[in-house]
PDB file of C-alpha atoms in Angstrom:
ATOM      1  CA  UNK A   1     107.282  96.918 125.439  1.00  0.00           C
ATOM      2  CA  UNK A   2     106.568 100.035 123.636  1.00  0.00           C
ATOM      3  CA  UNK A   3     105.148 101.996 126.806  1.00  0.00           C
ATOM      4  CA  UNK A   4     108.707 100.819 128.538  1.00  0.00           C
ATOM      5  CA  UNK A   5     110.666 102.902 126.421  1.00  0.00           C
ATOM      6  CA  UNK A   6     113.248 105.121 127.508  1.00  0.00           C
ATOM      7  CA  UNK A   7     112.467 107.972 124.958  1.00  0.00           C
ATOM      8  CA  UNK A   8     109.908 108.466 122.451  1.00  0.00           C
ATOM      9  CA  UNK A   9     109.987 111.079 119.232  1.00  0.00           C
ATOM     10  CA  UNK A  10     106.681 112.102 118.068  1.00  0.00           C
ATOM     11  CA  UNK A  11     106.030 113.969 114.949  1.00  0.00           C
ATOM     12  CA  UNK A  12     102.893 116.372 115.020  1.00  0.00           C
ATOM     13  CA  UNK A  13     101.187 119.323 113.101  1.00  0.00           C
ATOM     14  CA  UNK A  14     101.553 122.297 114.916  1.00  0.00           C
ATOM     15  CA  UNK A  15      98.034 123.077 114.832  1.00  0.00           C
ATOM     16  CA  UNK A  16      96.852 119.702 115.827  1.00  0.00           C
ATOM     17  CA  UNK A  17      99.226 117.823 117.757  1.00  0.00           C
ATOM     18  CA  UNK A  18      97.745 114.751 119.437  1.00  0.00           C
ATOM     19  CA  UNK A  19      98.002 115.935 122.559  1.00  0.00           C
ATOM     20  CA  UNK A  20      96.341 112.700 123.835  1.00  0.00           C
ATOM     21  CA  UNK A  21      98.925 110.688 122.621  1.00  0.00           C
ATOM     22  CA  UNK A  22     101.667 112.558 124.434  1.00  0.00           C
ATOM     23  CA  UNK A  23      99.884 112.770 127.649  1.00  0.00           C
ATOM     24  CA  UNK A  24      99.310 109.102 127.706  1.00  0.00           C
ATOM     25  CA  UNK A  25     102.633 108.459 126.790  1.00  0.00           C
ATOM     26  CA  UNK A  26     103.735 110.669 129.860  1.00  0.00           C
ATOM     27  CA  UNK A  27     101.270 108.861 132.290  1.00  0.00           C
ATOM     28  CA  UNK A  28     102.627 105.525 131.350  1.00  0.00           C
ATOM     29  CA  UNK A  29     105.740 106.083 131.606  1.00  0.00           C
ATOM     30  CA  UNK A  30     106.824 109.285 133.450  1.00  0.00           C
ATOM     31  CA  UNK A  31     110.569 108.703 133.526  1.00  0.00           C
ATOM     32  CA  UNK A  32     110.717 108.794 129.793  1.00  0.00           C
ATOM     33  CA  UNK A  33     112.385 110.994 127.568  1.00  0.00           C
ATOM     34  CA  UNK A  34     109.553 112.666 124.846  1.00  0.00           C
ATOM     35  CA  UNK A  35     110.813 114.695 121.993  1.00  0.00           C
ATOM     36  CA  UNK A  36     108.442 116.401 120.166  1.00  0.00           C
ATOM     37  CA  UNK A  37     108.904 117.441 116.940  1.00  0.00           C
ATOM     38  CA  UNK A  38     106.957 119.800 114.059  1.00  0.00           C
ATOM     39  CA  UNK A  39     106.581 117.908 110.663  1.00  0.00           C
ATOM     40  CA  UNK A  40     105.437 121.134 109.314  1.00  0.00           C
ATOM     41  CA  UNK A  41     105.046 124.902 110.019  1.00  0.00           C
ATOM     42  CA  UNK A  42     101.590 126.070 110.881  1.00  0.00           C
ATOM     43  CA  UNK A  43      99.467 127.306 108.338  1.00  0.00           C
ATOM     44  CA  UNK A  44      97.566 129.630 110.411  1.00  0.00           C
ATOM     45  CA  UNK A  45      98.348 131.205 113.739  1.00  0.00           C
ATOM     46  CA  UNK A  46      98.096 129.151 116.579  1.00  0.00           C
ATOM     47  CA  UNK A  47      96.395 130.424 119.996  1.00  0.00           C
ATOM     48  CA  UNK A  48      98.960 131.525 123.025  1.00  0.00           C
ATOM     49  CA  UNK A  49      97.423 128.272 124.819  1.00  0.00           C
ATOM     50  CA  UNK A  50      97.796 126.140 122.032  1.00  0.00           C
ATOM     51  CA  UNK A  51     101.287 127.123 121.764  1.00  0.00           C
ATOM     52  CA  UNK A  52     102.015 126.167 125.612  1.00  0.00           C
ATOM     53  CA  UNK A  53     100.439 122.948 125.559  1.00  0.00           C
ATOM     54  CA  UNK A  54     102.494 122.333 122.098  1.00  0.00           C
ATOM     55  CA  UNK A  55     105.713 123.732 124.050  1.00  0.00           C
ATOM     56  CA  UNK A  56     105.149 121.744 127.321  1.00  0.00           C
ATOM     57  CA  UNK A  57     104.062 118.338 125.779  1.00  0.00           C
ATOM     58  CA  UNK A  58     107.549 117.168 126.174  1.00  0.00           C
ATOM     59  CA  UNK A  59     111.185 117.329 126.991  1.00  0.00           C
ATOM     60  CA  UNK A  60     112.319 118.252 124.223  1.00  0.00           C
ATOM     61  CA  UNK A  61     110.294 120.933 121.394  1.00  0.00           C
ATOM     62  CA  UNK A  62     112.451 120.496 118.264  1.00  0.00           C
ATOM     63  CA  UNK A  63     111.322 122.819 115.376  1.00  0.00           C
ATOM     64  CA  UNK A  64     113.114 124.070 112.589  1.00  0.00           C
ATOM     65  CA  UNK A  65     113.154 127.368 111.611  1.00  0.00           C
ATOM     66  CA  UNK A  66     110.074 128.158 109.525  1.00  0.00           C
ATOM     67  CA  UNK A  67     108.320 125.784 111.868  1.00  0.00           C
ATOM     68  CA  UNK A  68     109.607 127.921 114.791  1.00  0.00           C
ATOM     69  CA  UNK A  69     108.246 131.249 112.742  1.00  0.00           C
ATOM     70  CA  UNK A  70     105.083 130.092 111.977  1.00  0.00           C
ATOM     71  CA  UNK A  71     104.504 129.803 115.669  1.00  0.00           C
ATOM     72  CA  UNK A  72     106.323 132.744 117.403  1.00  0.00           C
ATOM     73  CA  UNK A  73     107.019 135.004 114.720  1.00  0.00           C
ATOM     74  CA  UNK A  74     110.160 136.026 113.145  1.00  0.00           C
ATOM     75  CA  UNK A  75     113.126 136.798 114.589  1.00  0.00           C
ATOM     76  CA  UNK A  76     116.593 135.626 114.955  1.00  0.00           C
ATOM     77  CA  UNK A  77     117.427 131.611 115.905  1.00  0.00           C
ATOM     78  CA  UNK A  78     118.293 132.953 119.781  1.00  0.00           C
ATOM     79  CA  UNK A  79     114.957 134.883 119.582  1.00  0.00           C
ATOM     80  CA  UNK A  80     112.829 131.812 118.586  1.00  0.00           C
ATOM     81  CA  UNK A  81     114.336 129.541 121.220  1.00  0.00           C
ATOM     82  CA  UNK A  82     113.433 132.421 123.802  1.00  0.00           C
ATOM     83  CA  UNK A  83     110.296 132.587 122.958  1.00  0.00           C
ATOM     84  CA  UNK A  84     109.329 129.098 122.572  1.00  0.00           C
ATOM     85  CA  UNK A  85     111.060 128.214 126.298  1.00  0.00           C
ATOM     86  CA  UNK A  86     108.790 131.608 127.680  1.00  0.00           C
ATOM     87  CA  UNK A  87     105.939 129.492 126.186  1.00  0.00           C
ATOM     88  CA  UNK A  88     107.010 126.660 128.337  1.00  0.00           C
ATOM     89  CA  UNK A  89     109.254 124.116 126.825  1.00  0.00           C
ATOM     90  CA  UNK A  90     112.000 122.947 128.744  1.00  0.00           C
ATOM     91  CA  UNK A  91     114.633 121.983 125.959  1.00  0.00           C
ATOM     92  CA  UNK A  92     114.348 123.980 122.851  1.00  0.00           C
ATOM     93  CA  UNK A  93     116.542 122.515 119.885  1.00  0.00           C
ATOM     94  CA  UNK A  94     116.094 124.692 116.914  1.00  0.00           C
ATOM     95  CA  UNK A  95     117.251 122.911 113.509  1.00  0.00           C
ATOM     96  CA  UNK A  96     118.920 125.338 111.056  1.00  0.00           C
ATOM     97  CA  UNK A  97     119.663 122.640 108.484  1.00  0.00           C
ATOM     98  CA  UNK A  98     123.099 123.560 107.095  1.00  0.00           C
ATOM     99  CA  UNK A  99     123.556 126.064 109.620  1.00  0.00           C
ATOM    100  CA  UNK A 100     123.438 123.678 112.427  1.00  0.00           C
ATOM    101  CA  UNK A 101     121.286 123.728 115.517  1.00  0.00           C
ATOM    102  CA  UNK A 102     120.516 126.199 118.477  1.00  0.00           C
ATOM    103  CA  UNK A 103     119.908 124.696 121.770  1.00  0.00           C
ATOM    104  CA  UNK A 104     118.739 126.122 124.621  1.00  0.00           C
ATOM    105  CA  UNK A 105     118.021 124.291 127.971  1.00  0.00           C
ATOM    106  CA  UNK A 106     115.515 126.705 129.700  1.00  0.00           C
ATOM    107  CA  UNK A 107     116.016 125.068 133.099  1.00  0.00           C
ATOM    108  CA  UNK A 108     119.376 126.026 133.636  1.00  0.00           C
ATOM    109  CA  UNK A 109     119.567 129.037 131.112  1.00  0.00           C
ATOM    110  CA  UNK A 110     122.069 127.719 128.595  1.00  0.00           C
ATOM    111  CA  UNK A 111     122.201 127.830 125.270  1.00  0.00           C
ATOM    112  CA  UNK A 112     124.760 126.101 122.473  1.00  0.00           C
ATOM    113  CA  UNK A 113     125.368 126.518 118.810  1.00  0.00           C
ATOM    114  CA  UNK A 114     125.815 123.684 117.244  1.00  0.00           C
ATOM    115  CA  UNK A 115     127.490 123.051 113.841  1.00  0.00           C
ATOM    116  CA  UNK A 116     125.980 120.994 111.213  1.00  0.00           C
ATOM    117  CA  UNK A 117     128.291 118.054 110.196  1.00  0.00           C
ATOM    118  CA  UNK A 118     128.544 117.618 106.499  1.00  0.00           C
ATOM    119  CA  UNK A 119     128.592 113.935 105.592  1.00  0.00           C
ATOM    120  CA  UNK A 120     128.888 112.148 102.336  1.00  0.00           C
ATOM    121  CA  UNK A 121     125.990 110.364 101.239  1.00  0.00           C
ATOM    122  CA  UNK A 122     126.532 106.332 101.543  1.00  0.00           C
ATOM    123  CA  UNK A 123     124.584 103.085 100.931  1.00  0.00           C
TER     124      UNK A 123
END
């Protein structure tokens, strides 16, 4: 049943992503949507080849700003998403906490700024 899912959201360490798992999911279910989210920033620079592997491993690449800067260097949110798209990400969702998100679709060239939604904590 797991391999028949319509979508997967996989957390990865940017320096040691489980590319074998991501490739196996894609091979088992080519129609599934795969979202890849780093769960920490890179402590050391990743090679250009590793960056391409990371950005092309799924359909959506979704780092936060610190994680993106650790991968492609400092820049504005628009510069960060452009660099990640240039590394092969189809869709970049740059998570910015209270500042919302910037989403870029490299296939169409469209970019959106999405505001954060404040909510009250609840049970």
